[in-house]
CSV table of C-alpha atoms in Angstrom, one decimal:
chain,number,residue,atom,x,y,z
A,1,UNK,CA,65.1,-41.9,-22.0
A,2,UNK,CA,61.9,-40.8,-22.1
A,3,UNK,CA,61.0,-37.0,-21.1
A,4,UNK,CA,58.3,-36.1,-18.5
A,5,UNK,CA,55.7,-34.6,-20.8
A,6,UNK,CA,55.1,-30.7,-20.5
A,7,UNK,CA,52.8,-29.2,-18.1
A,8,UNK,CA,50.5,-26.7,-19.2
A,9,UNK,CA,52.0,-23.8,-17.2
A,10,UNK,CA,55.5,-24.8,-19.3
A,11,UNK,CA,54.0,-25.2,-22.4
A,12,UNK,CA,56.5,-23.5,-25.1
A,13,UNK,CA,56.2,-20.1,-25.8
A,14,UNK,CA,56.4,-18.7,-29.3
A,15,UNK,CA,60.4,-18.3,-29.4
A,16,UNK,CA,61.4,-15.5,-31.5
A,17,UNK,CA,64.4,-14.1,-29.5
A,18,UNK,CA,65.5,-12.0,-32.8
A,19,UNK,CA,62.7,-9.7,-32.5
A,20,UNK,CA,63.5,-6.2,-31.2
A,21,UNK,CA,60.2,-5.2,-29.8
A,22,UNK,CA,60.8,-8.3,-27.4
A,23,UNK,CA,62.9,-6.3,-25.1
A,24,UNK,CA,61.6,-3.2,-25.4
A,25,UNK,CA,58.0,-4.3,-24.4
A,26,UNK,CA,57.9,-7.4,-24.0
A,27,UNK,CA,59.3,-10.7,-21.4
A,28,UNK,CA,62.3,-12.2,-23.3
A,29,UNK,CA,62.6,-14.0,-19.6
A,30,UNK,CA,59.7,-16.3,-20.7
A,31,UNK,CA,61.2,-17.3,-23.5
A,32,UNK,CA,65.1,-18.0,-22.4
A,33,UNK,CA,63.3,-19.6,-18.6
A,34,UNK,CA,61.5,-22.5,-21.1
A,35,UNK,CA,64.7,-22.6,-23.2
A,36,UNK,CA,67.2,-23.4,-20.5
A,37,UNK,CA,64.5,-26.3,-18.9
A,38,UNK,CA,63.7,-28.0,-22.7
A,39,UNK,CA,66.0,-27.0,-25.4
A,40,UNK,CA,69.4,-25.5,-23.6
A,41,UNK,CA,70.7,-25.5,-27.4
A,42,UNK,CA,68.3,-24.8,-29.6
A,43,UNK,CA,68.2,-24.0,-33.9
A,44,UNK,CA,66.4,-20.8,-34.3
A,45,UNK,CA,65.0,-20.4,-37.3
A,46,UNK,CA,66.4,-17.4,-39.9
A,47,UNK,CA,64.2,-14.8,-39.8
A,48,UNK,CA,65.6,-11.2,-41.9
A,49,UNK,CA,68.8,-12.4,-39.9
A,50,UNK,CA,70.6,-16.4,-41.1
A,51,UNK,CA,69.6,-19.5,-39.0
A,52,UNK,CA,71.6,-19.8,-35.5
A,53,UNK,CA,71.7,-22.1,-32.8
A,54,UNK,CA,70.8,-20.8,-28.9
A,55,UNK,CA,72.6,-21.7,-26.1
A,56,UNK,CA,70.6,-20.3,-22.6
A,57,UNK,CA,72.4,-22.1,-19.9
A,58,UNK,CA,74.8,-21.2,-17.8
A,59,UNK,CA,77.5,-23.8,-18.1
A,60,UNK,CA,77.0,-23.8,-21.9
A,61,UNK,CA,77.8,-20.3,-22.5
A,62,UNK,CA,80.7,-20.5,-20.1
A,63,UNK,CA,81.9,-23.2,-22.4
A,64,UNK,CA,81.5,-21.5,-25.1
A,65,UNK,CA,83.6,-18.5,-23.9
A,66,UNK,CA,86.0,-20.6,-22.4
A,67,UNK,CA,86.8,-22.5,-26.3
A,68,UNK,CA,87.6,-20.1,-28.0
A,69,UNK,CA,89.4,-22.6,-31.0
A,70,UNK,CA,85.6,-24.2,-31.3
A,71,UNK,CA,83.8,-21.0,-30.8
A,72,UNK,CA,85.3,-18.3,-32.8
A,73,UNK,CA,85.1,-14.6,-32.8
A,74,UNK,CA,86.6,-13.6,-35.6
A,75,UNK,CA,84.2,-14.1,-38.0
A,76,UNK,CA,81.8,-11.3,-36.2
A,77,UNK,CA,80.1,-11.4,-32.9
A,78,UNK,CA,76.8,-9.9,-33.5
A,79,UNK,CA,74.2,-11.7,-35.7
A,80,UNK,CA,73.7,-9.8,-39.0
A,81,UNK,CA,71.9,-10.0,-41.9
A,82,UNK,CA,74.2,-11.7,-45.0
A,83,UNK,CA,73.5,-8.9,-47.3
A,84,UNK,CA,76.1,-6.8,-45.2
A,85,UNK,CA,78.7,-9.5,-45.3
A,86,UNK,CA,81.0,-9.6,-42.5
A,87,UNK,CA,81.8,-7.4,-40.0
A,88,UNK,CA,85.0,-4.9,-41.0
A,89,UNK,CA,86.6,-5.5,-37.5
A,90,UNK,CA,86.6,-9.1,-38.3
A,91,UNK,CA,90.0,-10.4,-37.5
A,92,UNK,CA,91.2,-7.2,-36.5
A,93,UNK,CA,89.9,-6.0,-33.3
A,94,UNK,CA,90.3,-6.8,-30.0
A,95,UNK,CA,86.7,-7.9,-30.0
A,96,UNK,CA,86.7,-9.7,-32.9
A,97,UNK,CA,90.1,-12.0,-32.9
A,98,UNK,CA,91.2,-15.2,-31.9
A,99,UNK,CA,94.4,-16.4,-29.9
A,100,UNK,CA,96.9,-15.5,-30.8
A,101,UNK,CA,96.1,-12.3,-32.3
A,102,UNK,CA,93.4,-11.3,-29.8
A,103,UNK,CA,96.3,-12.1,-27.4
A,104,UNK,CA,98.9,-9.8,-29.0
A,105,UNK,CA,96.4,-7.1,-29.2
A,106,UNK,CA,95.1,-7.0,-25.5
A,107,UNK,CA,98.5,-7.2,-24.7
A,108,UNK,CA,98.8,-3.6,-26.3
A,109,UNK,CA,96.5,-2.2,-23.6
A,110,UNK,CA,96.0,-4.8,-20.6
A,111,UNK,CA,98.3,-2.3,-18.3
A,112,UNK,CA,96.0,0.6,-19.1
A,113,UNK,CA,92.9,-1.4,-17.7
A,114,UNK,CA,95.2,-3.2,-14.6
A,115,UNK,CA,94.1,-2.2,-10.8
A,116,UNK,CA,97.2,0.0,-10.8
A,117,UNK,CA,96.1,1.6,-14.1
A,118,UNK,CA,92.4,2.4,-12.8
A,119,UNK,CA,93.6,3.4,-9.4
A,120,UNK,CA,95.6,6.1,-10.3
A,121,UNK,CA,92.8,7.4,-11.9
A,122,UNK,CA,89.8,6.5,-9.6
A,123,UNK,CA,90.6,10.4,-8.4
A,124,UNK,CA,89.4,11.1,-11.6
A,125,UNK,CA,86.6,9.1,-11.8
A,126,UNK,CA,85.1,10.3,-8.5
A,127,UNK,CA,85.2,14.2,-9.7
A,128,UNK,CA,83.5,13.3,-12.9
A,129,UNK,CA,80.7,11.5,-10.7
A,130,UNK,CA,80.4,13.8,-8.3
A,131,UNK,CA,80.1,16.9,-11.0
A,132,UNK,CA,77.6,14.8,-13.3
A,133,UNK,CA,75.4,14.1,-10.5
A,134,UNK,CA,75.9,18.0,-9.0
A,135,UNK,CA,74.4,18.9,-12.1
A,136,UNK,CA,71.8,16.8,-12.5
A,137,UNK,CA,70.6,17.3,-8.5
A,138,UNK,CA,70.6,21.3,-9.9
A,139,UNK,CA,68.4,21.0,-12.6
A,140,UNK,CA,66.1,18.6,-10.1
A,141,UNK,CA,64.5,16.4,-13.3
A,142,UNK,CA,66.9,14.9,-15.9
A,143,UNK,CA,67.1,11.4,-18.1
A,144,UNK,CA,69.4,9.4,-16.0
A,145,UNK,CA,70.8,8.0,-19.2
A,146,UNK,CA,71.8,10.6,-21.5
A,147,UNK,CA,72.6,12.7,-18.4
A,148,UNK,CA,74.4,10.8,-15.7
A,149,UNK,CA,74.4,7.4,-16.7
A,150,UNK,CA,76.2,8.2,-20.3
A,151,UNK,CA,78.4,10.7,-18.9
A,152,UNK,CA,80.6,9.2,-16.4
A,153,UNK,CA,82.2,6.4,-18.7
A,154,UNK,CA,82.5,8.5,-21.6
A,155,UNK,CA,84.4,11.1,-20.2
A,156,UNK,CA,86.9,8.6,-18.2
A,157,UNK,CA,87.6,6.9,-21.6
A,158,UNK,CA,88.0,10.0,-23.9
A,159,UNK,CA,90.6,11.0,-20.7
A,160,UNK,CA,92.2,7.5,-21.1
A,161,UNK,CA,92.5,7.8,-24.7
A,162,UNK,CA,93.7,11.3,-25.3
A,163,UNK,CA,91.0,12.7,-26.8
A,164,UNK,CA,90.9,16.8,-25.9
A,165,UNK,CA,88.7,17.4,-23.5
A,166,UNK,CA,87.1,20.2,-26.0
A,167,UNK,CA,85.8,17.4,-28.0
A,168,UNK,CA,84.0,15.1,-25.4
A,169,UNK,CA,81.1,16.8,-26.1
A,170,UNK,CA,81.4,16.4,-29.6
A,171,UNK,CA,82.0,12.8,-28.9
A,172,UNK,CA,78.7,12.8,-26.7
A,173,UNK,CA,76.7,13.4,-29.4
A,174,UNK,CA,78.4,11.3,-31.8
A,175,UNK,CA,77.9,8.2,-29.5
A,176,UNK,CA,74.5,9.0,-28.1
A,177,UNK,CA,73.6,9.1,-32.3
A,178,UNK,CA,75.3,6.3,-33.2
A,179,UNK,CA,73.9,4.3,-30.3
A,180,UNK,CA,70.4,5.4,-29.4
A,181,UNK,CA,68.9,7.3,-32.4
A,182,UNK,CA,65.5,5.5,-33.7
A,183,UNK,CA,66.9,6.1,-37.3
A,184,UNK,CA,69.4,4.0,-38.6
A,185,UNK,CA,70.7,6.3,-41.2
A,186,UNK,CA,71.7,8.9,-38.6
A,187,UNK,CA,73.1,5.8,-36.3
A,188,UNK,CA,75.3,4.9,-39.5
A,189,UNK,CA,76.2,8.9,-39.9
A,190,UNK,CA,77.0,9.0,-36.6
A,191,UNK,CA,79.3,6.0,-36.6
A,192,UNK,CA,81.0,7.4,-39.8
A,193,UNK,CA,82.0,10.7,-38.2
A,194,UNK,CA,83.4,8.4,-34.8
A,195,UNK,CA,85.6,6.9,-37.7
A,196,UNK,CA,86.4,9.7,-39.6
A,197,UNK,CA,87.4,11.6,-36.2
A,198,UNK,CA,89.6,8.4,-35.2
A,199,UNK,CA,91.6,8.4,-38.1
A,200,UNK,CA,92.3,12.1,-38.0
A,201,UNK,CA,94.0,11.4,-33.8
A,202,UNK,CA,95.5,8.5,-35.3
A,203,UNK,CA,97.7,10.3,-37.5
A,204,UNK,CA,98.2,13.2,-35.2
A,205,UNK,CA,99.1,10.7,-32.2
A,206,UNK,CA,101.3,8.9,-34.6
A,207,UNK,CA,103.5,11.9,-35.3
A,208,UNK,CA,102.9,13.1,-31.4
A,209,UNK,CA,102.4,10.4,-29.5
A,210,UNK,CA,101.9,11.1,-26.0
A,211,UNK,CA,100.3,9.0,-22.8
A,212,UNK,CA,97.2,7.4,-23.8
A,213,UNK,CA,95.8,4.7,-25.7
A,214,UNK,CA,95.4,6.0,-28.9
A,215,UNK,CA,98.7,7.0,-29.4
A,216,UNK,CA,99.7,3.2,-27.8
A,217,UNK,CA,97.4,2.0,-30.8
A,218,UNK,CA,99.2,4.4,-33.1
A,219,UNK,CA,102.8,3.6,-33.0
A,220,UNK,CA,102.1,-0.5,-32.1
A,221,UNK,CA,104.0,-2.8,-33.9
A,222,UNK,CA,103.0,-7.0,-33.8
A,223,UNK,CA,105.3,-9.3,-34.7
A,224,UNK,CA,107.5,-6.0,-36.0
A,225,UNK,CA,104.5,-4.7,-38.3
A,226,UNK,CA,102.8,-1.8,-37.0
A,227,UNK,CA,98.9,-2.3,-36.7
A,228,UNK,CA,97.4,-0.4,-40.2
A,229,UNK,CA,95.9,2.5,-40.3
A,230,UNK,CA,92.4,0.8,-40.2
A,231,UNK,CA,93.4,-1.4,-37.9
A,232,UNK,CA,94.1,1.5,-35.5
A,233,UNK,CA,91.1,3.1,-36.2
A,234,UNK,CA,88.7,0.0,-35.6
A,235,UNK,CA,90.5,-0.6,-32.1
A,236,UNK,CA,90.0,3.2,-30.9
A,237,UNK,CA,86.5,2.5,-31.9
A,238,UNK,CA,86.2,-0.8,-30.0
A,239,UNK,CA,87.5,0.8,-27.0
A,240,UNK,CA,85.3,3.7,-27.1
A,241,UNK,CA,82.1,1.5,-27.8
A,242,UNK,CA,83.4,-1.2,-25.0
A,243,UNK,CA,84.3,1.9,-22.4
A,244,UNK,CA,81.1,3.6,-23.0
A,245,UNK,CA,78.0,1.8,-23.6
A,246,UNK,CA,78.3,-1.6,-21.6
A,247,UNK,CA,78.5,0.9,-18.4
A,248,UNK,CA,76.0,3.7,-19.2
A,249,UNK,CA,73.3,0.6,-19.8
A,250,UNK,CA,74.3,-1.3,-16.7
A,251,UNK,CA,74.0,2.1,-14.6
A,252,UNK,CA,71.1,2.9,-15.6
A,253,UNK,CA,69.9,-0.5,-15.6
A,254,UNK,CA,70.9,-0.9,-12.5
A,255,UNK,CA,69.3,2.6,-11.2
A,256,UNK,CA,65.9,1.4,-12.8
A,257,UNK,CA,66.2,-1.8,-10.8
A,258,UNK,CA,66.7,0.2,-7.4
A,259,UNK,CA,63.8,1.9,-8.1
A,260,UNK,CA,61.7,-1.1,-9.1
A,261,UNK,CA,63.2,-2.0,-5.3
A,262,UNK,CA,63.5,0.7,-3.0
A,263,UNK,CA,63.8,-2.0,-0.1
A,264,UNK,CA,67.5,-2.7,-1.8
A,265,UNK,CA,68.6,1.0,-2.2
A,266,UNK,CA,67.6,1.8,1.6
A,267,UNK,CA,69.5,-1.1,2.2
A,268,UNK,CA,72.4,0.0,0.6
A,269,UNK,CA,72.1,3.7,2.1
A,270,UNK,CA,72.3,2.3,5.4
A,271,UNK,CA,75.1,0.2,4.7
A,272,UNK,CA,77.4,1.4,1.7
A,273,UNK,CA,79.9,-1.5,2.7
A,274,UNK,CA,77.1,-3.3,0.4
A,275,UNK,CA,78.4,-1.6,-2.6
A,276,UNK,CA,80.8,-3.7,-4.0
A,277,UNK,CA,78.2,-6.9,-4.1
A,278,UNK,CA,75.6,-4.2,-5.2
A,279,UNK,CA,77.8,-3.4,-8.0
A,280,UNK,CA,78.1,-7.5,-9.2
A,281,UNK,CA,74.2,-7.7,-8.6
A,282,UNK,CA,73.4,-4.8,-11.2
A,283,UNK,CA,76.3,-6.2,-13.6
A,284,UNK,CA,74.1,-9.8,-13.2
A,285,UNK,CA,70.6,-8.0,-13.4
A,286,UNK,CA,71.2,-5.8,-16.4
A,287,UNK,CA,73.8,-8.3,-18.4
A,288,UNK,CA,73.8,-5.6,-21.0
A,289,UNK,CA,74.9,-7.9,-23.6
A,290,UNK,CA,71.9,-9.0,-24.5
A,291,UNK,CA,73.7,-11.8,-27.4
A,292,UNK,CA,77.3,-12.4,-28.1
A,293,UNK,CA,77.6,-14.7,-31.2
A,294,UNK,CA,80.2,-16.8,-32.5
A,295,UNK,CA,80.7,-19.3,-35.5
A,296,UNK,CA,81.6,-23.0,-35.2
A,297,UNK,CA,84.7,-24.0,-36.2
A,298,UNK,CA,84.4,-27.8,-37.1
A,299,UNK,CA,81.6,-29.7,-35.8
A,300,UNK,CA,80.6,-30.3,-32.4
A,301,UNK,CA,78.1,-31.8,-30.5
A,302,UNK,CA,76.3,-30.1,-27.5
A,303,UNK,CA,73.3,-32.2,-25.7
A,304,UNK,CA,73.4,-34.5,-28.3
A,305,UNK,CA,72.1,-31.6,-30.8
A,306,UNK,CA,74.9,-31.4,-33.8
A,307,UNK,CA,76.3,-28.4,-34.7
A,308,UNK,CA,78.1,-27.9,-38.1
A,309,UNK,CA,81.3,-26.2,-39.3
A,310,UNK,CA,80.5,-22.7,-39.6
A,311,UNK,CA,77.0,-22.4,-38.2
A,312,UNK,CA,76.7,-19.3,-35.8
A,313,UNK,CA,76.6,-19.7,-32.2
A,314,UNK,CA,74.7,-17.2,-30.1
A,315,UNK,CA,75.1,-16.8,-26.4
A,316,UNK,CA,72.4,-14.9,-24.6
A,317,UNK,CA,73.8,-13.4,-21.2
A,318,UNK,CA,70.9,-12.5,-19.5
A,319,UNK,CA,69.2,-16.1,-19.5
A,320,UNK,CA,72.8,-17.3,-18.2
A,321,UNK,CA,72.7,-15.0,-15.6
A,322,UNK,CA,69.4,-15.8,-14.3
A,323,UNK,CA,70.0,-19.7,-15.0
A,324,UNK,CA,68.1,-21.6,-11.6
A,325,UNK,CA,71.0,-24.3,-11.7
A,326,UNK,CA,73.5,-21.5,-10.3
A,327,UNK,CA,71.4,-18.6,-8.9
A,328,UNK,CA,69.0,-19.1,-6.4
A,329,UNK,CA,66.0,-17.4,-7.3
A,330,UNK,CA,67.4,-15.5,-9.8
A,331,UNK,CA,64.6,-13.4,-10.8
A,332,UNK,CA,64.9,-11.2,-7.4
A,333,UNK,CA,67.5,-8.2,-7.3
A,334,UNK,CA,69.7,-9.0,-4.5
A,335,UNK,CA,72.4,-6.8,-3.5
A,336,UNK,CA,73.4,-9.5,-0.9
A,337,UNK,CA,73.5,-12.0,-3.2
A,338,UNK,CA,77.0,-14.4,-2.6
A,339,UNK,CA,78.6,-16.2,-4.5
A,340,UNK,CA,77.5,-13.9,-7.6
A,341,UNK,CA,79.9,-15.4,-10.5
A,342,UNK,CA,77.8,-13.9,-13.4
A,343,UNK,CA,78.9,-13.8,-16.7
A,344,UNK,CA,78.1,-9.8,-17.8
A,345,UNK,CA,81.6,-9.3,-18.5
A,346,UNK,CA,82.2,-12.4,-20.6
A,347,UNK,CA,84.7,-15.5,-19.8
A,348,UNK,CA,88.0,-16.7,-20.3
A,349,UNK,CA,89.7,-14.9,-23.4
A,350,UNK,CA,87.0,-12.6,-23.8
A,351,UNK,CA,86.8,-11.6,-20.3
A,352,UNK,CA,86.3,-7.5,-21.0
A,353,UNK,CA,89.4,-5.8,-20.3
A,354,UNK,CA,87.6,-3.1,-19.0
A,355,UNK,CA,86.6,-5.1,-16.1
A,356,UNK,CA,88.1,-3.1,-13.4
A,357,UNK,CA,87.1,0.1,-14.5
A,358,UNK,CA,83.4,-0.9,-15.3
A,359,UNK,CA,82.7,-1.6,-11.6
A,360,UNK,CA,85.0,1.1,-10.2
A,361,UNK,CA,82.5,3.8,-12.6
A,362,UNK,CA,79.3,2.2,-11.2
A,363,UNK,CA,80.5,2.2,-7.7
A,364,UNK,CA,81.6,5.7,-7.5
A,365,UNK,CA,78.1,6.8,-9.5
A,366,UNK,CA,76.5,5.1,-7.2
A,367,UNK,CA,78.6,6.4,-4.2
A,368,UNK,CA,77.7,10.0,-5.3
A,369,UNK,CA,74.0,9.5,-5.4
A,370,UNK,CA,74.5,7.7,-1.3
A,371,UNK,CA,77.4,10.6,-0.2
A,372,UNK,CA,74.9,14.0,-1.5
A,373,UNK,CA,72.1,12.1,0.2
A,374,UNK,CA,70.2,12.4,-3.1
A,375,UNK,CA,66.4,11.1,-3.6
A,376,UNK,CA,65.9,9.3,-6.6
A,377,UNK,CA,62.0,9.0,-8.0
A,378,UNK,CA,60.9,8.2,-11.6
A,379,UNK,CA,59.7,11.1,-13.4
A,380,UNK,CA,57.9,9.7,-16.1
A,381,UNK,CA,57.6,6.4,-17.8
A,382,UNK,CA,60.8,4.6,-18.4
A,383,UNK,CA,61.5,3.0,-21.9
A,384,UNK,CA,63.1,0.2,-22.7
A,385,UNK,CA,66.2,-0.2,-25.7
A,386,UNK,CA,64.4,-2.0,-29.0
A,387,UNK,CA,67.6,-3.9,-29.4
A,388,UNK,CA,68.6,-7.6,-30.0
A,389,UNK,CA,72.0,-6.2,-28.9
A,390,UNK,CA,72.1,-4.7,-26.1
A,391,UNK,CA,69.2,-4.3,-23.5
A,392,UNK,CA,68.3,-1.6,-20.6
A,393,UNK,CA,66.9,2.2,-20.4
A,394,UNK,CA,66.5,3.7,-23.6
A,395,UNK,CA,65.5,6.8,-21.5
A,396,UNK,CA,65.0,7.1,-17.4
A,397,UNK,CA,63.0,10.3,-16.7
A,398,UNK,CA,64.0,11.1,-12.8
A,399,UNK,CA,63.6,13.6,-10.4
A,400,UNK,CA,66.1,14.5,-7.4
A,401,UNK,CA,66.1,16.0,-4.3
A,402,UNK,CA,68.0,16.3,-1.2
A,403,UNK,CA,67.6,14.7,1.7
């Protein structure tokens, strides 16, 4: 069938969706919106990173997620350069597994992350909120980020996961390195010393194991084999990445977004029974994920366009989440918005297991800023994460008052 030729408002964009300056200033949106109308799966050529194929549309990532004996994880889920050969956690992570290992491991620590689990410690997650924000509204200017945004989910997980509370600082600075410093040596330092410190709890825990999840990972046994050492260590590390960054971006994200919109933050102050649907509108906005790759398993074809047996597979959240076909007008920040069935936290095996907590931590952040009647105004120019990985605030300069 023949294709209605191109008008010149929708001629095709230069697509390079591997380049990290992209989404720190520029309009990936452009690119994924002319994707998802003319080449829903599309070969991208390699760049310093292998050759990959696209997929923009809604549906098709959903697929993707939802077959995971097509789609694999286990070979990585990040696009990399082959020099550094696969990933470590390949195969051995909760992250980066396949049924039925990725089964036997979420089944480890599915109670921790249950809405039992994250109930009994919503109390917790509350006080942190209300202190981090307490302190910010002192000082009057901070980086929502680093300060708030970074805060909240990093101290409920190092709780969860028995680290002391005398080293969450420790661990603040280690992840805010290893996550957001310019320089990739000190990112790689920084990840070292997350490892190193992992292995040293795992061998403690193991010999005094107590209630929380490292000690869970510790003493573990699959099958009747215990998980290894590095097995241990990779997992803590998958948890602390997955319980820390997805929901400091999405806050802050999110925050930036309410500011870009004050209508939808009045809105919400006058009504907080908006705040669960405001919650699922900053998970679709942000989709923090920027790409989640995977690696064909035997050959498939998707819109007629062939994939091979072991090509990668990348799935790019944000141009799902703002796919037309589901979400009317889906470039405008909504906190009505209903139905809202994003995809920010993944599908089908891969659905996060962290789910629950994620969107109890933004609500009660969020909550605090509404409950101390707190003014929120930029304090400077925003900037933007130069990132192929993950996308949001790098820093959000702010300023608070009372109201």
């Amino acid at each position: 069938m023949a294709t209605e030729p191109i008008r010149p408002a929708e001629q095709q964009p230069q697509i390079n969706l591997v380049d990290p300056d992209l989404y720190a200033t520029g309009d990936p949106f452009v690119q994924w919106r002319w994707l998802r109308a003319h080449a829903p799966v599309y070969w991208h050529e390699p760049t310093d990173l292998p050759g990959f194929w696209a997929l923009t549309t809604y549906d098709d990532v959903r697929t993707a997620y939802r077959d995971a004996t097509t789609f694999s994880s286990a070979q990585g889920i990040l696009l990399r350069p082959d020099s550094h050969g696969t990933d470590p956690g390949g195969g051995r992570t909760l992250a980066l597994t396949d049924p039925p290992r990725h089964k036997q491991l979420r089944g480890l620590v599915d109670e921790w992350f249950s809405v039992r689990s994250v109930r009994a410690i919503e109390q917790d997650i509350q006080e942190v909120a209300h202190r981090v924000v307490g302190e910010a509204l002192e000082r009057g200017t901070c980086d929502f980020v680093t300060d708030i945004a970074a805060r909240v989910p990093l101290y409920v997980i190092c709780k969860m996961m028995g680290i002391p509370s005398a080293d969450w600082e420790r661990l603040f600075t280690l992840t805010s390195d290893a996550f957001g410093a310019s320089d990739p040596l000190t990112q790689r330092l920084a990840h070292l010393d997350i490892l190193g410190y992992f292995d040293a709890l795992r061998a403690d825990k193991a010999k005094n194991p107590s209630d929380d999840l490292v000690s869970v990972l510790a003493t573990a046994e699959i099958d009747g084999e215990p998980l290894t050492p590095d097995d241990v260590i990779l997992n803590c590390d998958n948890l602390l990445v997955g319980g820390t960054e997805n929901t400091r971006i999405a806050a802050s994200g999110g925050m930036l977004a309410f500011l870009h919109h004050p209508g939808q933050w009045h809105a919400l102050r006058d009504d907080p029974a908006l705040l669960l649907s405001a919650v699922e509108e900053v998970l679709r906005w942000t989709s923090t994920a920027t790409h989640i790759m995977r690696t064909a398993t035997r050959s498939v074809e998707v819109h007629g366009r062939h994939i091979a047996a072991n090509d990668r597979v990348t799935l790019w959240l944000p141009s799902a989440n703002r796919d037309e076909s589901v979400f009317p007008d889906p470039d405008r920040f909504d906190i009505r918005r209903s139905p809202n069935r994003h995809l920010a936290l993944g599908f089908g095996e891969h659905f996060c297991v962290g789910s629950m907590l994620a969107r109890v931590e933004l609500r009660h952040l969020y909550n605090e800023l509404l409950a101390q009647s707190i003014n929120v105004e930029l304090d400077g120019e925003p900037t933007l994460l130069s990132s192929i990985v993950v996308n949001g605030p790098e820093q959000l300069p702010i300023s608070l008052t009372s109201t």
